CSV table of C-alpha atoms in Angstrom, one decimal:
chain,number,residue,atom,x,y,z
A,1,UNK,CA,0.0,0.0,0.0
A,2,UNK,CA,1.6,3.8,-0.7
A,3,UNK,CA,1.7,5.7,2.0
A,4,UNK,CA,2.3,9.3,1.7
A,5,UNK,CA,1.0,10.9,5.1
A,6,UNK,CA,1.9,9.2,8.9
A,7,UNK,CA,1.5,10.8,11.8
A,8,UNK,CA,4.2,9.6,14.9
A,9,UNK,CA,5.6,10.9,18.0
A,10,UNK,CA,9.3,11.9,18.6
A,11,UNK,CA,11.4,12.5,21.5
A,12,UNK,CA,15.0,13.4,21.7
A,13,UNK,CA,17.5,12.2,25.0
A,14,UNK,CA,17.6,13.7,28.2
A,15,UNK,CA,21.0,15.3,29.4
A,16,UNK,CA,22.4,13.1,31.5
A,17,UNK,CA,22.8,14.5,35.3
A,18,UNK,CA,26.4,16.1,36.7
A,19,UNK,CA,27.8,13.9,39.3
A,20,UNK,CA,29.0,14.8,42.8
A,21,UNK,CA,32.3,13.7,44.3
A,22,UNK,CA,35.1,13.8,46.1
A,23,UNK,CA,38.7,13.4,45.6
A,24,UNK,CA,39.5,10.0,47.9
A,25,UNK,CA,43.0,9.5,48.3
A,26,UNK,CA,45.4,8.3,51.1
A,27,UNK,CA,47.6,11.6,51.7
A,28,UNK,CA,45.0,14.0,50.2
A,29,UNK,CA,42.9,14.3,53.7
A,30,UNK,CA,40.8,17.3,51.7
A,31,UNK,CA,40.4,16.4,48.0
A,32,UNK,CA,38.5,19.0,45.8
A,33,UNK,CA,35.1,17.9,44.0
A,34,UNK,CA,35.7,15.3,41.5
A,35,UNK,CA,32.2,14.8,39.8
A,36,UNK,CA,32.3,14.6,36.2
A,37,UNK,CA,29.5,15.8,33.8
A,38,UNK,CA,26.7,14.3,32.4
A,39,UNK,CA,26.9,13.3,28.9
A,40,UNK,CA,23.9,15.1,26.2
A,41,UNK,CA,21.3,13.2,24.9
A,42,UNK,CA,20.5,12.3,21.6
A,43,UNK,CA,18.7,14.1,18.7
A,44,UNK,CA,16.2,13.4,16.6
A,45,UNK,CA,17.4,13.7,12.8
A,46,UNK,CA,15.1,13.6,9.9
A,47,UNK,CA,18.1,12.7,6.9
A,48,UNK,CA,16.2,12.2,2.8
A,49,UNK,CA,16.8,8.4,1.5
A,50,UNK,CA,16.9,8.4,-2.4
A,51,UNK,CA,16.0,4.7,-1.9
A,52,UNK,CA,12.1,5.4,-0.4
A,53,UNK,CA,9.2,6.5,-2.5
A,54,UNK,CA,6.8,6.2,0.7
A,55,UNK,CA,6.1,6.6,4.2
A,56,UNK,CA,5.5,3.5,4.6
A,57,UNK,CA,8.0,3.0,7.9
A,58,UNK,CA,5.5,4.9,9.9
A,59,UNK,CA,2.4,3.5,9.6
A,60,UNK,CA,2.9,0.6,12.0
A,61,UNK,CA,5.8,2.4,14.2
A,62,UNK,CA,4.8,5.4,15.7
A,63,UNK,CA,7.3,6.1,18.4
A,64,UNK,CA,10.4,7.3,18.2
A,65,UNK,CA,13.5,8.5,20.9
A,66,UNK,CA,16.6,9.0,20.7
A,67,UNK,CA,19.0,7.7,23.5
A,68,UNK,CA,19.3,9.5,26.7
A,69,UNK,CA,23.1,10.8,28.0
A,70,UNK,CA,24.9,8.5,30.8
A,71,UNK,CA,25.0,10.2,34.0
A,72,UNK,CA,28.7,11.9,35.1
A,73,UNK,CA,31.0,10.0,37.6
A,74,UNK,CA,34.2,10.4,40.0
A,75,UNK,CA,37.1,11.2,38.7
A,76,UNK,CA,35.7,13.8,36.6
A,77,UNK,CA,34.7,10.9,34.5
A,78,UNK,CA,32.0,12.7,31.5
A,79,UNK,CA,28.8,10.8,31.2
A,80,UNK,CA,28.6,8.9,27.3
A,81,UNK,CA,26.4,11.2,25.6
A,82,UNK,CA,23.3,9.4,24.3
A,83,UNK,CA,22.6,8.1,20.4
A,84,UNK,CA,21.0,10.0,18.2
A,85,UNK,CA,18.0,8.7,15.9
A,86,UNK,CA,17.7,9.2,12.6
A,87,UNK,CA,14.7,8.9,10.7
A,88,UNK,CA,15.0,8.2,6.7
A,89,UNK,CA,12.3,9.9,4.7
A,90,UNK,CA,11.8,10.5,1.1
A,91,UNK,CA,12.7,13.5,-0.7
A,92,UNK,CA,9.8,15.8,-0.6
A,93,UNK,CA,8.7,15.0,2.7
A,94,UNK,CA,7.4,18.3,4.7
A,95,UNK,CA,7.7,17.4,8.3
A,96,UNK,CA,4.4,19.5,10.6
A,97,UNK,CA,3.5,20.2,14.1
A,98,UNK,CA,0.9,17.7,14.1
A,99,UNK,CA,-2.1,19.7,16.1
A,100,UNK,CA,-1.3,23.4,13.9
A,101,UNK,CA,0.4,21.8,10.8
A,102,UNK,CA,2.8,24.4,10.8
A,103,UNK,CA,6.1,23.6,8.6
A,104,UNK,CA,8.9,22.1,10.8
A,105,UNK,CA,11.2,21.1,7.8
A,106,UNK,CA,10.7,20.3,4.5
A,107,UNK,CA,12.9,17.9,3.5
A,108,UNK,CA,14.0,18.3,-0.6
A,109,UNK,CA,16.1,20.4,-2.7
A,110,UNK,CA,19.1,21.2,-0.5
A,111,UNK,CA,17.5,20.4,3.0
A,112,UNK,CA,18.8,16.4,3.2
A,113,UNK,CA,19.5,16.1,6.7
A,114,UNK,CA,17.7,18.3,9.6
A,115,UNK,CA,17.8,18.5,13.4
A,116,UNK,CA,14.6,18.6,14.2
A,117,UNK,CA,14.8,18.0,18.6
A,118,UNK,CA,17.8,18.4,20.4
A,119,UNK,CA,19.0,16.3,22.7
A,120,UNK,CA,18.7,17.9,26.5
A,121,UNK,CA,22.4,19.2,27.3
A,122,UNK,CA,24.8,17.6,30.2
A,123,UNK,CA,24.6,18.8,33.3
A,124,UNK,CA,27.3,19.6,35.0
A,125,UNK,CA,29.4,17.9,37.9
A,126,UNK,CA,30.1,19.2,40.6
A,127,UNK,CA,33.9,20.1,39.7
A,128,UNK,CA,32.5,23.4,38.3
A,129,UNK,CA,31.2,24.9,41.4
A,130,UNK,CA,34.0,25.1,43.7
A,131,UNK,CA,34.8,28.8,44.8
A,132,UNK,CA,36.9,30.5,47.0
A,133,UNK,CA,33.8,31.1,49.8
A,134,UNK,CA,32.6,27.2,48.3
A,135,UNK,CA,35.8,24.5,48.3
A,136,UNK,CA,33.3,21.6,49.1
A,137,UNK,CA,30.2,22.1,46.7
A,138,UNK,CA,27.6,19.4,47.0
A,139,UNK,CA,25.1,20.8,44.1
A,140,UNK,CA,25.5,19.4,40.6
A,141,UNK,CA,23.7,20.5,37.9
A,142,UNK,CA,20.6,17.7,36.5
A,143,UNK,CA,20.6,17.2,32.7
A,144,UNK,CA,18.0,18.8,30.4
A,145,UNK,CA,14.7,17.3,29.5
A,146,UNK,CA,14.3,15.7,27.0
A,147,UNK,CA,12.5,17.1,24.2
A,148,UNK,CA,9.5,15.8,23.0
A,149,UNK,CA,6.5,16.6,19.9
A,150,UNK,CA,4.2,15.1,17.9
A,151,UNK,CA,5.0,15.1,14.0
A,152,UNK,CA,2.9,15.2,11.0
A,153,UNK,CA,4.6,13.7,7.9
A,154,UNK,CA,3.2,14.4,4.3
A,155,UNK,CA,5.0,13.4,1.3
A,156,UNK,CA,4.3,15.8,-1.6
A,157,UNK,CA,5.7,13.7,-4.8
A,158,UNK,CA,8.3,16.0,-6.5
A,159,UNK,CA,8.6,16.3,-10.1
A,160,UNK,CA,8.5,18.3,-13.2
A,161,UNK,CA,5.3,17.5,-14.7
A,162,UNK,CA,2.1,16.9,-13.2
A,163,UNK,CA,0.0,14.6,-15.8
A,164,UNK,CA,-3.8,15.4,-14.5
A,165,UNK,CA,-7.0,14.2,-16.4
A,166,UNK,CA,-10.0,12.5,-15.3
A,167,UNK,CA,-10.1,8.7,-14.6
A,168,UNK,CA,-9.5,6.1,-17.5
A,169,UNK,CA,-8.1,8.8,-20.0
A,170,UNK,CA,-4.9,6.8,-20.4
A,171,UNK,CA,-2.2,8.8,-18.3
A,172,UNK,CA,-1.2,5.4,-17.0
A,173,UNK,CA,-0.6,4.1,-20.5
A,174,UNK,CA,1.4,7.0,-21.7
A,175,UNK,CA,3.1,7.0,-18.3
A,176,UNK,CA,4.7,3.6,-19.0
A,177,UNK,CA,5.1,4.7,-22.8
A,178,UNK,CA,7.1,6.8,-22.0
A,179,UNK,CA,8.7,6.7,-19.1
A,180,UNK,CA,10.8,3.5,-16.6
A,181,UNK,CA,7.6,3.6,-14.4
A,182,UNK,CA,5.6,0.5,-14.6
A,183,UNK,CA,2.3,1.7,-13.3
A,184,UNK,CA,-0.9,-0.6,-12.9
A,185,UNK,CA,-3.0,-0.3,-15.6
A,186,UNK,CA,-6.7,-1.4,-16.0
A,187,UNK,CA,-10.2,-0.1,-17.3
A,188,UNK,CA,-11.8,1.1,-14.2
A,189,UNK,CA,-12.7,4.9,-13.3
A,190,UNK,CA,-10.8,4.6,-9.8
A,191,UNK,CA,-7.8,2.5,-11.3
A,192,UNK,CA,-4.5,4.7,-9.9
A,193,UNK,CA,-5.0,5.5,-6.2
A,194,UNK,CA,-1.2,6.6,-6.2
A,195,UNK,CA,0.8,9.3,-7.9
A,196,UNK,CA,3.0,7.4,-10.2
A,197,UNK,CA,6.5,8.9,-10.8
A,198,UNK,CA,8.9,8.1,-14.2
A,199,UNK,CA,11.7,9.4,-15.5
A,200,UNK,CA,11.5,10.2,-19.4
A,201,UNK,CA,13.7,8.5,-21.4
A,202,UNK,CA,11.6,8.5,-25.1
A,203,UNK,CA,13.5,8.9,-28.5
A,204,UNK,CA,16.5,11.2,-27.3
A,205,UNK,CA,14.3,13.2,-24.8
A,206,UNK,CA,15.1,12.6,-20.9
A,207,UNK,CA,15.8,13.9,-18.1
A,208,UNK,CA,12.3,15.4,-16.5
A,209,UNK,CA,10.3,13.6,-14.3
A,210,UNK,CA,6.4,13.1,-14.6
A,211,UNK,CA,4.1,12.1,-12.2
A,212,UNK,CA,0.8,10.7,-12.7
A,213,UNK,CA,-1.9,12.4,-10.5
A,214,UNK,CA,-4.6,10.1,-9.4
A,215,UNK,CA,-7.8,10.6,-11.4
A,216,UNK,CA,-9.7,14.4,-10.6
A,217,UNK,CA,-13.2,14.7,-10.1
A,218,UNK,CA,-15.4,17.2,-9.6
A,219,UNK,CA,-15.2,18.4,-6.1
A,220,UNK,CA,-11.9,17.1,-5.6
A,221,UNK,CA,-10.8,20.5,-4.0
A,222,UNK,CA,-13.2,20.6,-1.6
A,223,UNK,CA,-11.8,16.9,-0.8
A,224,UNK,CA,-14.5,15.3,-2.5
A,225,UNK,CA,-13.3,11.7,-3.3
A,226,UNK,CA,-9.6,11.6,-2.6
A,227,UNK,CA,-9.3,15.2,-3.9
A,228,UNK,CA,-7.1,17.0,-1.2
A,229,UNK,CA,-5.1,13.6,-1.2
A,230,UNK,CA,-4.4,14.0,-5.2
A,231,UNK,CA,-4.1,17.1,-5.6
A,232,UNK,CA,-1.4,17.8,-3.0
A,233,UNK,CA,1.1,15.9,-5.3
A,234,UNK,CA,1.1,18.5,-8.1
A,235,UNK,CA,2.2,21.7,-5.4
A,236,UNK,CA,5.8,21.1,-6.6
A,237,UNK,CA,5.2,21.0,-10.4
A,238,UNK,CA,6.3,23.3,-13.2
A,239,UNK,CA,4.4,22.3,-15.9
A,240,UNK,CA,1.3,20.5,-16.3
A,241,UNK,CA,-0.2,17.9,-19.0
A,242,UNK,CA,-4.5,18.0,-19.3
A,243,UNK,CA,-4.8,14.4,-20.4
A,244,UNK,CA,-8.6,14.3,-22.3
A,245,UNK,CA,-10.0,11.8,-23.9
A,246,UNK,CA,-9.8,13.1,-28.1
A,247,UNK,CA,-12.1,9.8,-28.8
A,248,UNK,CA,-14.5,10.1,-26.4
A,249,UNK,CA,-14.8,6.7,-25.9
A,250,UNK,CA,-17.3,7.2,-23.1
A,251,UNK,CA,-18.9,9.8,-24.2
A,252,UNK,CA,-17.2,12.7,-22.2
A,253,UNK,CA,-16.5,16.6,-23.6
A,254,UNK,CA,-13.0,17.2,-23.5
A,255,UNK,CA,-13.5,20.8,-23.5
A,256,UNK,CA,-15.2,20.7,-20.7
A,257,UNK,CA,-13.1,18.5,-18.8
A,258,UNK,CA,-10.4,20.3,-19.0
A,259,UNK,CA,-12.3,23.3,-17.9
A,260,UNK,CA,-13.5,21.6,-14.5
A,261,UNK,CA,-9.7,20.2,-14.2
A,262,UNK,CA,-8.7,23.7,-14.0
A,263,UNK,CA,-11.5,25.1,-11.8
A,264,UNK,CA,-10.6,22.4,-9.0
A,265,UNK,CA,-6.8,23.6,-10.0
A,266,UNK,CA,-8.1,27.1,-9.2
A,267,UNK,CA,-9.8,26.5,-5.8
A,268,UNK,CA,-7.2,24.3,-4.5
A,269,UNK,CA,-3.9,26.8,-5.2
A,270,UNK,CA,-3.9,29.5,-7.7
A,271,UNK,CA,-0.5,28.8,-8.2
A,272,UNK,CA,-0.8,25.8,-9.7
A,273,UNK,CA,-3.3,26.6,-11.6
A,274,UNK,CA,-1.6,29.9,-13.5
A,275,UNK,CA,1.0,27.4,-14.3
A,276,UNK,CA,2.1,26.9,-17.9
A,277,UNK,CA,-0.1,23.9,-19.7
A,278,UNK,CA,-0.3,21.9,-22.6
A,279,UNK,CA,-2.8,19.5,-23.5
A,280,UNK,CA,-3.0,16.0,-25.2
A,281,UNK,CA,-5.4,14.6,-26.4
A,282,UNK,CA,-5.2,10.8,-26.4
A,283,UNK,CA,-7.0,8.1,-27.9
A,284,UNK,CA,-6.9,9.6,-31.5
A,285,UNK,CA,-6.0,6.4,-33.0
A,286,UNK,CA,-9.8,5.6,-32.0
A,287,UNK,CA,-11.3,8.7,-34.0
A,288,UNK,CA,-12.4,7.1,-37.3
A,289,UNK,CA,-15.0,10.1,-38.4
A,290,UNK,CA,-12.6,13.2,-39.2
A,291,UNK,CA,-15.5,15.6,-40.0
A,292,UNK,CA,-15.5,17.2,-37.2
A,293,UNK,CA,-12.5,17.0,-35.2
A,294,UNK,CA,-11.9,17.6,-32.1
A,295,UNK,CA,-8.3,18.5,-32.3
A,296,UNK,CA,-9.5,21.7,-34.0
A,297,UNK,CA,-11.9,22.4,-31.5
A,298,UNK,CA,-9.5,22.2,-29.0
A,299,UNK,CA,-7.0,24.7,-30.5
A,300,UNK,CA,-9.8,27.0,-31.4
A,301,UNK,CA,-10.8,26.8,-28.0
A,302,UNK,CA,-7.2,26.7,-26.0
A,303,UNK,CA,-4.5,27.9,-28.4
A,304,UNK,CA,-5.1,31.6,-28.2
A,305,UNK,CA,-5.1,31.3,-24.4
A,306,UNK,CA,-1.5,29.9,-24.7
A,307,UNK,CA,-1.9,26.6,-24.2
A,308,UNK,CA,-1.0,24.3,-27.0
A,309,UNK,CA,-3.0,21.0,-28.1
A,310,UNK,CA,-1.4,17.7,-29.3
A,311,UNK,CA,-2.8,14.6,-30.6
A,312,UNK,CA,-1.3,11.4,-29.3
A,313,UNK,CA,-2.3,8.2,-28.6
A,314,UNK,CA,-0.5,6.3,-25.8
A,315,UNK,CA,-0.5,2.8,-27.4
A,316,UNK,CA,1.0,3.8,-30.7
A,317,UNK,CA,2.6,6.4,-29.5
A,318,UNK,CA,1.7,9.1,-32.1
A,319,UNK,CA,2.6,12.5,-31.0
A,320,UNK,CA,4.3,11.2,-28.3
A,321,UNK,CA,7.6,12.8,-29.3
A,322,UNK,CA,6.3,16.3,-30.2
A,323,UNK,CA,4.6,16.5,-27.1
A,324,UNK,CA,7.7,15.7,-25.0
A,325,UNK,CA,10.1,18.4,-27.3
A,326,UNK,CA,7.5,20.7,-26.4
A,327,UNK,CA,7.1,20.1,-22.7
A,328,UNK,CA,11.3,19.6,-22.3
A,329,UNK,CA,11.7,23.5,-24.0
A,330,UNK,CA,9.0,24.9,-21.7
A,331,UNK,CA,10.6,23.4,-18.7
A,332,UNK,CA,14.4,24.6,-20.3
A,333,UNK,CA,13.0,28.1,-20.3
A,334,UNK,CA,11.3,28.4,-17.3
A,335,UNK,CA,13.4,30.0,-14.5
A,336,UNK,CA,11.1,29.1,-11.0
A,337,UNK,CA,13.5,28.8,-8.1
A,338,UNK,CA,12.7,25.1,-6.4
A,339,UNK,CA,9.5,24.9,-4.4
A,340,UNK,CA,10.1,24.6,-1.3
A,341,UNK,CA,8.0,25.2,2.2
A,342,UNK,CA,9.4,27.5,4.6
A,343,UNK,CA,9.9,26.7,8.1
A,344,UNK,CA,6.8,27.6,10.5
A,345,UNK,CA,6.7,26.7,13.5
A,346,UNK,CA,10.2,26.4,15.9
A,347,UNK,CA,10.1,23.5,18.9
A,348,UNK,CA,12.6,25.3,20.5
A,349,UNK,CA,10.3,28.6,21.2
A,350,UNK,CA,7.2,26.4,22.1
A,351,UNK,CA,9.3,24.7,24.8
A,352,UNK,CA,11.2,28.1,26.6
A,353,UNK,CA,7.9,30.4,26.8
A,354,UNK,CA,6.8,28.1,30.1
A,355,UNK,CA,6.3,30.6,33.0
A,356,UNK,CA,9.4,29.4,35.1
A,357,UNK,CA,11.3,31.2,37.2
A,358,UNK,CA,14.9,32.7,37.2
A,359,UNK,CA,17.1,35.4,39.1
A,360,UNK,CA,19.2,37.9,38.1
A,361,UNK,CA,22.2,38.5,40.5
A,362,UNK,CA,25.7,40.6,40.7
A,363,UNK,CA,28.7,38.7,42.1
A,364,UNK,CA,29.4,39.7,45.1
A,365,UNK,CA,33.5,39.4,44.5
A,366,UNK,CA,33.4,41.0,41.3
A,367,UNK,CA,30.7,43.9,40.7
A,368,UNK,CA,31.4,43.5,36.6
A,369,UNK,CA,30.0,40.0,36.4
A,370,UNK,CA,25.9,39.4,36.7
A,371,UNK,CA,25.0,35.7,37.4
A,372,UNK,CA,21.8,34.8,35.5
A,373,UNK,CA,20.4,31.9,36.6
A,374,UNK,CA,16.9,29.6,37.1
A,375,UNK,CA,15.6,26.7,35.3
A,376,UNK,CA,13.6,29.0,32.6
A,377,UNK,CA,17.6,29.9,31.4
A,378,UNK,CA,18.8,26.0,32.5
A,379,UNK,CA,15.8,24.9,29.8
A,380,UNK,CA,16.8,27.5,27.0
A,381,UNK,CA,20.5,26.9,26.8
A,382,UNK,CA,20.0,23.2,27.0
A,383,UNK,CA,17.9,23.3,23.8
A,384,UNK,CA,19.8,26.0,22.1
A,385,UNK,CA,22.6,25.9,19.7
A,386,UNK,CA,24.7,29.0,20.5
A,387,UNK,CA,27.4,27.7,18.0
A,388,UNK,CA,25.1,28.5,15.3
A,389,UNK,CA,23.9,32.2,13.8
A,390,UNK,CA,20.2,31.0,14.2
A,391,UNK,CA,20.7,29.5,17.7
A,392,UNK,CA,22.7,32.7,18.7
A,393,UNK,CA,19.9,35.1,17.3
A,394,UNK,CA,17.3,32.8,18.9
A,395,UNK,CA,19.1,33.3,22.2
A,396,UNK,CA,18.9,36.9,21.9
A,397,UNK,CA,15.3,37.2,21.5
A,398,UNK,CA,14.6,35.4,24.0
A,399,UNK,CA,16.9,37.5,26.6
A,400,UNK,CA,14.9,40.6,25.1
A,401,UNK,CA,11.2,39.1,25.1
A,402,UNK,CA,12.1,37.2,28.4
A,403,UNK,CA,12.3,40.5,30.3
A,404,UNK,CA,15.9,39.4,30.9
A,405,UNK,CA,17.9,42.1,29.3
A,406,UNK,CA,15.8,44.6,31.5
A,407,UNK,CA,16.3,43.2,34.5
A,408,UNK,CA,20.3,43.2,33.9
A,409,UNK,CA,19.9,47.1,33.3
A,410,UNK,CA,17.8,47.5,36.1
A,411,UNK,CA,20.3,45.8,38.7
A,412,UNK,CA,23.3,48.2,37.3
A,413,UNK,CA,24.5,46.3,34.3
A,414,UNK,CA,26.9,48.6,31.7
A,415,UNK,CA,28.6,48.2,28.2
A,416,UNK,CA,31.5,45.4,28.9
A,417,UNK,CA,30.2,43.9,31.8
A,418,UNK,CA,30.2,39.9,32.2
A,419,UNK,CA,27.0,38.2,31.5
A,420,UNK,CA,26.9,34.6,33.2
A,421,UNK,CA,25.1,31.9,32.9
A,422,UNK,CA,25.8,28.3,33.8
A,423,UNK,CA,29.5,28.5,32.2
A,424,UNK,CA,28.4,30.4,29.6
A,425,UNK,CA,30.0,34.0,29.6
A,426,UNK,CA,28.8,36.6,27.2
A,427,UNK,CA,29.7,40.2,27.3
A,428,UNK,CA,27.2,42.4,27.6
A,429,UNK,CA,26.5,45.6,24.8
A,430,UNK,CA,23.6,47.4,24.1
């Protein structure tokens, strides 16, 4: 069965807690703290496998966590830090919050491996805390959570082409004319209930890839049928074929099919719609009475509009090859950057904006350095990448929205002063 939407739950490791300790030796009566520090935990990393075509991983396994981080130990011994997990996904995948649906990653183009939870950072041992005032510190810091979410995977089929039509027109047929897919192909009005993809490779034209869009029906973008399910596959497109019956072996109007085609186009994405068309008409070995063709009504009707006709037929493969040059110089000369979704929602800001508390504080042995602590900043840095420009700039917004940044001014903070927060030391500029 093809299976291009899963929902599943993810978690990433929890930081594994800081040890506390003592140095134990014969002719050391007062060792320092020893206690090492916890190791992190793991992520959770969506990475694109060329090899699937589905989501078919997910539908019976719908948990997923990554390994926590070993706990610290004497001897300044640092915890193991905790596996990571990495789910493989088709290209095209867009990974969602599940409840808002709001774009987490979309995994094509460039994007082949993402981080999508973090794993909860070490804590540390107790080692760390020894001062002056403190020698014998019996606080070590506990690891981060663990991160946790529910995911919503679609997989919106990438490809060139989008061949649409309604049922039993013969996109299957041409599909496997023309293309190394091998689609199932029978006389029924329901008979593809997946979107077929091939690679052309017909008489010195390749390269593109096509994907056969389950059957439309009126409706279908109001999710009538299977509509919303179909129609989702063509989002990535650049060019699309209208498939119509030129016989009309079952007594349809092409004209007007391809005019309710494009009204579902229209009320499902605009976008798609306005892009550039051609359409074939298939069947035409089929047409014995010439009097009144239907190619011609079809150019009168379309042509001026932009959108050129071609007669084929699938089985013998007339026109096949004059449709294909024409579709392979429209995609040649169409400059549309890649289409890709942009990133939505950010599990990082749904899991700092908890109410927790914190204190701002100036060491009391040096009145340049402020001590920011609390688990609302233990929380942040744990699931933050400061190494990175978008984890640095995330870190910053959330010292401003936080409140934090006025508090510093408030208890005397000024340009060059030491910021500090669990080992972290920034300096502080406005």
């Amino acid at each position: 069965m093809f299976a291009d939407r899963a929902k599943i739950y993810i978690r990433s490791g929890k930081g594994g807690d800081g040890h506390v300790s003592f140095r134990r030796e014969l002719y050391v009566p007062n060792g320092g703290p020893d206690g090492g520090d916890g190791g992190k935990g793991g992520d959770v990393i969506f990475e694109v496998d060329e090899g699937l075509n589905t989501l078919g991983d997910y539908r019976h396994k719908r948990k997923f966590k990554a390994q926590d981080g070993e706990p610290g130990g004497k001897r300044r011994c640092h915890g193991g830090n905790g596996d990571d997990i990495v789910l493989k996904v088709p290209e095209g995948t867009v990974i969602m919050e599940a409840e808002s649906r709001k774009v987490i990653a979309d995994m094509s183009g460039d994007n082949r491996r993402q981080v999508v939870l973090r794993g909860g950072r070490g804590g540390k041992g107790n080692m760390h805390y020894a001062t002056a005032t403190m020698q014998v510190p019996k606080y070590a810091q506990p690891g981060q959570p663990a991160q946790e979410l529910e995911v919503f995977l679609e997989l919106k089929v990438i490809a060139d082409v989008g061949l649409v039509g309604f049922p039993n027109v013969g996109k299957s047929t041409f599909l496997s004319r023309v293309t190394n897919a091998r689609p199932k192909i029978a006389n029924y009005h329901f008979t593809t209930i997946n979107p077929n993809l091939g690679v052309v490779d017909y008489q010195g034209i390749d390269g593109f890839v096509i994907a056969d869009i389950p059957g439309l029906i009126e409706g279908a973008s109001e999710g009538v049928g299977l509509g919303h399910e179909f129609l989702r596959h063509i989002e990535r497109t650049r060019v699309m074929i209208h498939m119509v019956d030129g016989a009309s072996v079952e007594g349809r109007d092409p004209i007007d099919d391809i005019y309710k085609i494009n009204k579902e186009l229209e009320a499902y994405n605009p976008e798609i719609a306005a892009r550039p068309q051609v359409i074939a008409a298939n069947k035409m070995d089929a047409v014995y009475d010439e009097s009144e063709s239907i190619i011609e009504k079809l150019k009168a009707e379309f042509e001026p509009k932009g959108i050129p006709v071609f007669a084929i037929s699938a089985v013998s493969g007339k026109g096949l090859k004059e449709l294909l040059y024409r579709v392979k110089d429209m995609l040649d000369h169409i400059e549309v950057e890649p289409i890709t979704f942009e990133q939505e929602f950010f599990p990082e800001d749904v899991l700092v904006t908890e109410n927790l508390p914190y204190t701002v504080e100036q060491d009391p042995e040096d009145p340049h350095i402020f001590i920011v602590e609390g688990p609302k900043i233990e929380k942040m840095l744990g699931y933050t990448n400061l190494d990175s420009e978008k984890g640095f700039a995330f870190f910053q917004k959330f010292l401003k929205e936080g409140g934090i940044l006025d508090e510093l001014e408030a208890a005397g903070i000024e340009e060059g002063d030491t910021v500090r927060m669990y080992g972290f030391d920034f300096d502080y500029y406005k």
